[in-house]
XYZ file of C-alpha atoms in Angstrom:
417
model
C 1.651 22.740 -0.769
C 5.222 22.324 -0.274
C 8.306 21.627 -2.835
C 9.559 18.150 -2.562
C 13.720 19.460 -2.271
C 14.954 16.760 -4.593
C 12.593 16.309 -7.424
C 10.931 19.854 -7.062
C 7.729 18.598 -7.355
C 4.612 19.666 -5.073
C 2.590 17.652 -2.917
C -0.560 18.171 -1.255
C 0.450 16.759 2.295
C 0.939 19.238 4.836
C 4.481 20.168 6.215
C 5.972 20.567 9.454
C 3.797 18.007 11.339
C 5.356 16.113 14.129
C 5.698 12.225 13.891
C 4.071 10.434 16.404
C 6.398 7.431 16.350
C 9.363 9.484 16.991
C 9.013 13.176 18.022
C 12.516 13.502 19.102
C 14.346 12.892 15.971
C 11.955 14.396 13.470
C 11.675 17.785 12.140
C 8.370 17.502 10.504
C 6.740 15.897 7.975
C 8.646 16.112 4.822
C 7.548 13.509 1.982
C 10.225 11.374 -0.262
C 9.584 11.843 -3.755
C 8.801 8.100 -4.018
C 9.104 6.328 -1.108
C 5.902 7.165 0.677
C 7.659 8.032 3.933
C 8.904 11.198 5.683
C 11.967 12.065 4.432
C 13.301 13.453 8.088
C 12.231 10.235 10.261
C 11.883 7.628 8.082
C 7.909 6.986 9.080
C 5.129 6.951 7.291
C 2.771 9.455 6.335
C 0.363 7.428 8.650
C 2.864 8.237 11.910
C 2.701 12.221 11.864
C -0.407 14.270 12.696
C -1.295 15.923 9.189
C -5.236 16.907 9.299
C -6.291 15.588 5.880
C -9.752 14.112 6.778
C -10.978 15.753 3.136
C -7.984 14.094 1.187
C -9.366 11.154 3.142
C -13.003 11.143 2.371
C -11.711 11.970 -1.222
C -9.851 8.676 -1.488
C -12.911 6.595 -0.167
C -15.150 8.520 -2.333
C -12.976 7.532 -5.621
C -12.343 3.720 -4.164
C -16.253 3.819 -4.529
C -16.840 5.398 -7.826
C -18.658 2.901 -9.968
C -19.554 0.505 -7.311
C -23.467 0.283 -6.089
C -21.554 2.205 -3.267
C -22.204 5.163 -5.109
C -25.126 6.611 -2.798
C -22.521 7.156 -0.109
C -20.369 9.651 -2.131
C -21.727 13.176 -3.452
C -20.295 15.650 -5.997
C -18.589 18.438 -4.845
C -16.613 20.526 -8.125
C -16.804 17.391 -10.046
C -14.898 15.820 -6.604
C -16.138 12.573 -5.517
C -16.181 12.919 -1.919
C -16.953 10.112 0.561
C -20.282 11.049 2.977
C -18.809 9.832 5.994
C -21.453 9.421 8.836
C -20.810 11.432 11.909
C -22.514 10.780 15.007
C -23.255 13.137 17.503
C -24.639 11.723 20.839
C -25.963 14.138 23.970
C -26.327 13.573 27.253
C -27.730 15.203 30.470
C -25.367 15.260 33.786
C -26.744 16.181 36.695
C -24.790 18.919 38.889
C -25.320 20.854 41.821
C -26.616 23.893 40.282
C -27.352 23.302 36.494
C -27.837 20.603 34.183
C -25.105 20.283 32.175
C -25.170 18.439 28.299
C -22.704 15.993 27.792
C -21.564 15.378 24.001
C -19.785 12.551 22.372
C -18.753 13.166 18.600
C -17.856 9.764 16.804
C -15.847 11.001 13.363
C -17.651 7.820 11.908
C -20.558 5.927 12.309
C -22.644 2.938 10.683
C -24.730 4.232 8.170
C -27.595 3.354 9.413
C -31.250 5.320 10.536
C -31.514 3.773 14.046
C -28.708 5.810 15.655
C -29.434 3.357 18.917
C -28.340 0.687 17.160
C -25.234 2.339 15.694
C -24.283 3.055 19.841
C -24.602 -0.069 20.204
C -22.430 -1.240 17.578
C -19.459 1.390 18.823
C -20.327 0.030 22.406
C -18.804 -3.466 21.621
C -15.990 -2.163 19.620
C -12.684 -2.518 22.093
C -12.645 1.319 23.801
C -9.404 2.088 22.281
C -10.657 1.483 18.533
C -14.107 3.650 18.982
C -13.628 6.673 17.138
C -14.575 9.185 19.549
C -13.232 12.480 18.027
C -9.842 13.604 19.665
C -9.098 10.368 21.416
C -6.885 7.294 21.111
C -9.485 5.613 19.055
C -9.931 8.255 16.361
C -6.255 8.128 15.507
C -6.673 4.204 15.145
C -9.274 5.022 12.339
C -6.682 7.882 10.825
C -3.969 4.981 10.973
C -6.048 2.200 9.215
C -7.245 4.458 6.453
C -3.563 4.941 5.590
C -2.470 1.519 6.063
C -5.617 -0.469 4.439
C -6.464 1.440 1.371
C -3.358 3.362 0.707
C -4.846 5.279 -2.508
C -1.695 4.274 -4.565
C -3.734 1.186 -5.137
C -6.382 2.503 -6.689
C -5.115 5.645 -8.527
C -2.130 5.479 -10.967
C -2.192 9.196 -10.146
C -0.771 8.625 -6.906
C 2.085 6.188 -8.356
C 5.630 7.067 -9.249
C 6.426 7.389 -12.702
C 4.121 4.457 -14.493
C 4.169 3.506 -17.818
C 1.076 3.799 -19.995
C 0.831 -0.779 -19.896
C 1.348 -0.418 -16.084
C -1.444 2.524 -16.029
C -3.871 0.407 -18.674
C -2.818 -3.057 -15.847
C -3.455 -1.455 -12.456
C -6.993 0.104 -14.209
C -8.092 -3.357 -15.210
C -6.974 -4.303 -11.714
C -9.145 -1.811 -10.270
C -12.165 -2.237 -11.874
C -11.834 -6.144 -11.434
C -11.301 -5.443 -7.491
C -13.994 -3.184 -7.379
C -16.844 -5.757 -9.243
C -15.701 -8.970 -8.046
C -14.528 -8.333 -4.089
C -15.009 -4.413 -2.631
C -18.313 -4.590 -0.005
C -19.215 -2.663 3.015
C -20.348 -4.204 6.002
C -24.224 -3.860 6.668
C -25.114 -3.268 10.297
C -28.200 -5.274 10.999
C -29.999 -7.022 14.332
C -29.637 -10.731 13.323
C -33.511 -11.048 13.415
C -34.423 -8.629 11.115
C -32.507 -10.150 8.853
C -33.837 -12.170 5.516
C -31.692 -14.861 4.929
C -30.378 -14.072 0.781
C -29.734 -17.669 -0.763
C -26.530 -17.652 -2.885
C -26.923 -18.050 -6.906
C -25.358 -20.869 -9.354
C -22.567 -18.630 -9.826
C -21.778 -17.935 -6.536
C -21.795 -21.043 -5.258
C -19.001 -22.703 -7.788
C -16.458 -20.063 -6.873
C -16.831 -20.752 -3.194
C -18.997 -17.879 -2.167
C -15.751 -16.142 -2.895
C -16.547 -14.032 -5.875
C -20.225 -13.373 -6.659
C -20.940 -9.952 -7.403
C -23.589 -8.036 -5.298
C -25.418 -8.062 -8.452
C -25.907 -11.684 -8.478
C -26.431 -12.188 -4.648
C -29.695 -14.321 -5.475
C -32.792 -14.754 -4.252
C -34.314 -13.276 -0.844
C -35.645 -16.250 1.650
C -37.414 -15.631 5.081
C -35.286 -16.693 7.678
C -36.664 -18.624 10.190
C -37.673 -17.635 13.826
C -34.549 -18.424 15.894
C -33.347 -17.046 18.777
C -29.984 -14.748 18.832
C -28.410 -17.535 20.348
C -28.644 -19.543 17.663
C -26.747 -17.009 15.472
C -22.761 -17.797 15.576
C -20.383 -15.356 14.702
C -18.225 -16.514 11.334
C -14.993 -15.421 12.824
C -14.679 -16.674 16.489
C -17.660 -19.237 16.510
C -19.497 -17.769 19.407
C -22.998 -16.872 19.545
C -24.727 -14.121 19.487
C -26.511 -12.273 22.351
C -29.524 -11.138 22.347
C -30.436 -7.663 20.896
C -26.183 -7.174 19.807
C -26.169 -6.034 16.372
C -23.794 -8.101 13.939
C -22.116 -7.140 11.209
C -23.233 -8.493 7.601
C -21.106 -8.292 4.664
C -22.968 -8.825 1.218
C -20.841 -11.081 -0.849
C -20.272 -13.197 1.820
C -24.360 -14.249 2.169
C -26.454 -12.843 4.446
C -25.968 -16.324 6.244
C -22.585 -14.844 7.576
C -22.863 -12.585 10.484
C -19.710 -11.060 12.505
C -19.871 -9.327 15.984
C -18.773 -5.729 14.992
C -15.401 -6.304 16.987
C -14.508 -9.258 14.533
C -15.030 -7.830 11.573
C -11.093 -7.783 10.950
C -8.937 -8.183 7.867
C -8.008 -11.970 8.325
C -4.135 -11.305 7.494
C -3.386 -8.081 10.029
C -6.036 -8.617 12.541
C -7.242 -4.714 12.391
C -11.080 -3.873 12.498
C -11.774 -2.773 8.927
C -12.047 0.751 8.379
C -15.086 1.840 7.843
C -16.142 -1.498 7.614
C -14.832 -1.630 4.077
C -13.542 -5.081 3.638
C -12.772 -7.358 0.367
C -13.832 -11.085 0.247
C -12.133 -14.031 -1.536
C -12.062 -17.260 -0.608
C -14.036 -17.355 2.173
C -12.424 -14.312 3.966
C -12.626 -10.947 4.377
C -9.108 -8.819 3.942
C -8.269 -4.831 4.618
C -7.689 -3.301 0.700
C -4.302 -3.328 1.229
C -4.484 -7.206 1.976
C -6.278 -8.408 -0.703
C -4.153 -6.387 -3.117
C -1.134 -8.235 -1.631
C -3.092 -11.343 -2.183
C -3.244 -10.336 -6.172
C -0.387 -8.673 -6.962
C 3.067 -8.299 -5.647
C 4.142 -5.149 -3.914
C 7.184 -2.556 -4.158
C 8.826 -2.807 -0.879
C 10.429 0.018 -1.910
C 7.485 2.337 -2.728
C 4.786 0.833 -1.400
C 3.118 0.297 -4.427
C 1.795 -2.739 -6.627
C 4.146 -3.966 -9.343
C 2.616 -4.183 -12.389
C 5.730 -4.202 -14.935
C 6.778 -7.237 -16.291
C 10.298 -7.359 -14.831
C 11.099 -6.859 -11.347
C 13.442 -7.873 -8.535
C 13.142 -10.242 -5.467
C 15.992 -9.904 -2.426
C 15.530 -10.427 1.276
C 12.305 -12.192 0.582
C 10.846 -8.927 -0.786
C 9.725 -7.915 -4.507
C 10.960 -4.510 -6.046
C 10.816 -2.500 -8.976
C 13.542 -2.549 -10.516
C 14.652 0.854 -10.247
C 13.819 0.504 -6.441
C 15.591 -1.730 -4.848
C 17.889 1.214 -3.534
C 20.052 2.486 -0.537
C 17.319 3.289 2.401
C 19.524 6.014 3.246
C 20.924 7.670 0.014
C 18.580 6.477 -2.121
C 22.095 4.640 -4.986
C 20.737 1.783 -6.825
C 22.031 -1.427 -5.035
C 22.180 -3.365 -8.205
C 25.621 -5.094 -8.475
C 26.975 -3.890 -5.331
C 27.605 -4.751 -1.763
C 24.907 -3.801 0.408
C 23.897 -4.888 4.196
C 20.262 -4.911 5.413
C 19.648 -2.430 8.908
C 16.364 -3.455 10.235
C 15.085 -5.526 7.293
C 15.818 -1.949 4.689
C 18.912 -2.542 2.846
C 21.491 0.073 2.821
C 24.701 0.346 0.740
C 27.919 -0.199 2.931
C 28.935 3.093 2.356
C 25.719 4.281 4.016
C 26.608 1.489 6.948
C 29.817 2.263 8.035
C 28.504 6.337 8.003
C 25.460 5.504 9.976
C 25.209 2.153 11.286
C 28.202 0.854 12.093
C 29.572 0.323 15.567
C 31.894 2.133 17.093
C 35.435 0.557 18.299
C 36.237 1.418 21.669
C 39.972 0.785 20.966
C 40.306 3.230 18.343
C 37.518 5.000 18.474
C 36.526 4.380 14.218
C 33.399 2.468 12.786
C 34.200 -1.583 12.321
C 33.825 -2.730 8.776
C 30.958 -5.622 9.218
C 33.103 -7.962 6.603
C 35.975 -7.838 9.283
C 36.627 -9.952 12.798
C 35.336 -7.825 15.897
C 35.124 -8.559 19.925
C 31.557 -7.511 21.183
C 31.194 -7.600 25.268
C 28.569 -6.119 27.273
C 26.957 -3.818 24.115
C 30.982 -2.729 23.334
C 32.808 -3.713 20.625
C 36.299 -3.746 19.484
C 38.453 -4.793 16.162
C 39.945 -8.184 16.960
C 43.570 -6.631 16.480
C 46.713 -6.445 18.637
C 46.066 -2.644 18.163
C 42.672 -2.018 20.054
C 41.800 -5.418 22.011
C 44.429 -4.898 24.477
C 44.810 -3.801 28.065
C 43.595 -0.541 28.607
C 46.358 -0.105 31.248
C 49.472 -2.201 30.258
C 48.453 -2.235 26.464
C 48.800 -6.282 26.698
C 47.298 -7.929 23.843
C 44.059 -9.664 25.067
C 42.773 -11.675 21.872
C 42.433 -15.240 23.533
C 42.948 -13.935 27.221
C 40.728 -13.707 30.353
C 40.010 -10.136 31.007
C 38.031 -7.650 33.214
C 36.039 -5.311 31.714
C 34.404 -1.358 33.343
C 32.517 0.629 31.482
C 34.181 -0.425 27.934
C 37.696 -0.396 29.415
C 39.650 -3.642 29.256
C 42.490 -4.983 31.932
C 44.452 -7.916 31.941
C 44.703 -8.110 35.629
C 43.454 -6.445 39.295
C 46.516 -5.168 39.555
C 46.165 -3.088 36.058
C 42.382 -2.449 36.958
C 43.110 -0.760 40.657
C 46.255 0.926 38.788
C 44.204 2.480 36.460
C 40.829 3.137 38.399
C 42.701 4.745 41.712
């Protein structure tokens, strides 16, 4: 626990963990009271290496509360925890002198009883994605839990100062999320599989929004060969003995290969194999809740007040749409946008505004400037001139070295000998 040093409120997430992104300019993890980011760096929480698996399984666990994806969660102290599946695989390498046991821990797995077929399910997923505990690919998974079900869209908890109609809107929202779209994918060899034929209901909103209550009747499929199985995302078929990837509300007439099981707006395998479906797609949580509800580019979060703001092609709360850097409501004054985050020009001309190399002070961004080879100057008698003769150079040929500016060779070798 450490004491947020504007707001003096605690938070759970750990402290003095280095970001990833940018190790050289941050001091450790340090969270903004509402903003979702470190405070020191600017990153997200997602960027610096805080262990929080348990804060983890504790978000999945709740995102599953009342959802037939109960029997994956258990109760510890009244906590609903997620039961992630860990798979531990051992192998035999010969030496010279002793037998040595090679072990691979995966810090998730399919939840399913043939642990052969879960290999082979982490065997086709791309080697930097497999979520071999301590490599590249376990990181991915930390990343994508962060990114696609941030749990400040699905706990008002975990939101900034909500009103009790925003808190009684983003519950409805939850619960409506939860029975008409949440699934998890169903690892399954494509012939083992029976074939479940869609209901009335499922059919008229597209196979889009039946619930996995009202999936409908069980059919035998078939005898077909795996080749005649095509995956619903890249249209190839299926080889035989690869497990695919099933997801419930879709049909059981859908089948993915486990490496295209993606969100179809960011393209990243979904976590856990948690996915939403809607219109004939699957999404990442944080996807589909963009696809519902407009978000707080400020916070992060969904908006779910009546009134809010919408500049640079972004929504805000209203009392968000603030200075990236010092945080003053931008609301009726000038402001200037560094790398898509607006920033009041105060901020700018402190922290972001180039540098003259005439006189040496920040250039105002509403006034005329000379930019050459990365350098820039105000477009004034006073600093675009000669740096030898001091001859005006606005409209003139020059010669420029290393920022310096000369009329002439002759002021050039004067100056450089």
């Amino acid at each position: 626990m450490f004491l947020c040093t504007q707001m003096g409120l605690g938070h759970e997430e750990g402290f003095g963990a280095p970001c990833l992104k940018c190790k050289e300019k941050c001091e450790g993890f340090e969270l903004h009271y509402w903003r979702k980011i470190c405070r020191n760096c600017k990153c997200g929480q997602e960027e610096h290496d805080i262990p929080s698996s348990n804060e983890e399984d504790r978000k999945v666990g709740k995102l599953f509360e009342d959802t037939k994806y109960t029997t994956l969660i258990e109760k510890l102290k009244n906590d609903p925890v997620y039961k992630r599946n860990v798979m531990i695989l051992s192998s035999t390498v010969p030496a010279k002198k002793n037998i040595t046991i090679d072990t691979v821990t995966y810090e998730w797995a399919p939840p399913v009883q043939n642990q052969a077929l879960a290999r082979q399910y982490m065997q086709m997923l791309p080697k930097e994605k497999q979520p071999v505990a301590g490599s590249e690919g376990a990181q991915y998974r930390k990343k994508q839990l962060a990114k696609q079900l941030p749990a400040h869209d699905q706990d008002p908890s975990k939101c900034h100062e909500l009103s009790p109609s925003e808190v009684g809107h983003m519950e409805q929202f939850v619960k409506k999320y939860k029975r008409e779209a949440l699934g998890v994918g169903d690892v399954k060899l494509p012939a083992d599989v029976e074939v479940r034929a869609p209901d009335e209901n499922n059919l008229k909103n597209g196979g889009g929004r039946g619930t996995s209550s009202a999936v409908g009747t069980m059919e035998k499929s078939p005898n077909r060969k795996a080749s005649q199985y095509s995956c619903y995302h890249c249209k190839l078929n299926m080889k035989e003995g690869d497990p695919a990837v099933y997801a419930e509300r879709a049909g059981y007439d859908k089948l993915w290969h486990p490496a295209c099981f993606i969100c179809c707006t960011c393209g990243e395998l979904l976590v856990d194999m948690i996915y939403f479906w809607k219109n004939g797609n699957l999404y990442c949580g944080r996807h589909y809740c963009d696809s519902e509800r407009p978000r707080c580019a400020g916070c992060d979060e969904l908006i779910f007040s009546n009134e809010y703001t919408l500049a640079e092609g972004q929504n805000w709360h209203l009392k968000h749409f603030c200075c990236f850097d010092c945080d003053c409501v931008l609301a009726g004054i000038t402001y200037l946008t560094v790398n898509d985050k607006p920033v009041c020009k105060s901020c700018y001309m402190k922290n972001h505004a180039v540098i003259c190399q005439g006189c040496h002070n920040a250039i105002d961004p509403e006034v005329q400037r000379v930019t050459y080879n990365n350098f820039n100057w105000h477009a004034t008698q006073e600093c675009f001139l000669c740096s030898c003769c001091s001859k005006c150079l606005i409209g003139q040929k020059f010669i420029s070295v290393e920022g310096m500016l000369f009329c002439s060779v002759a002021c050039k070798e004067k100056m450089m000998s």
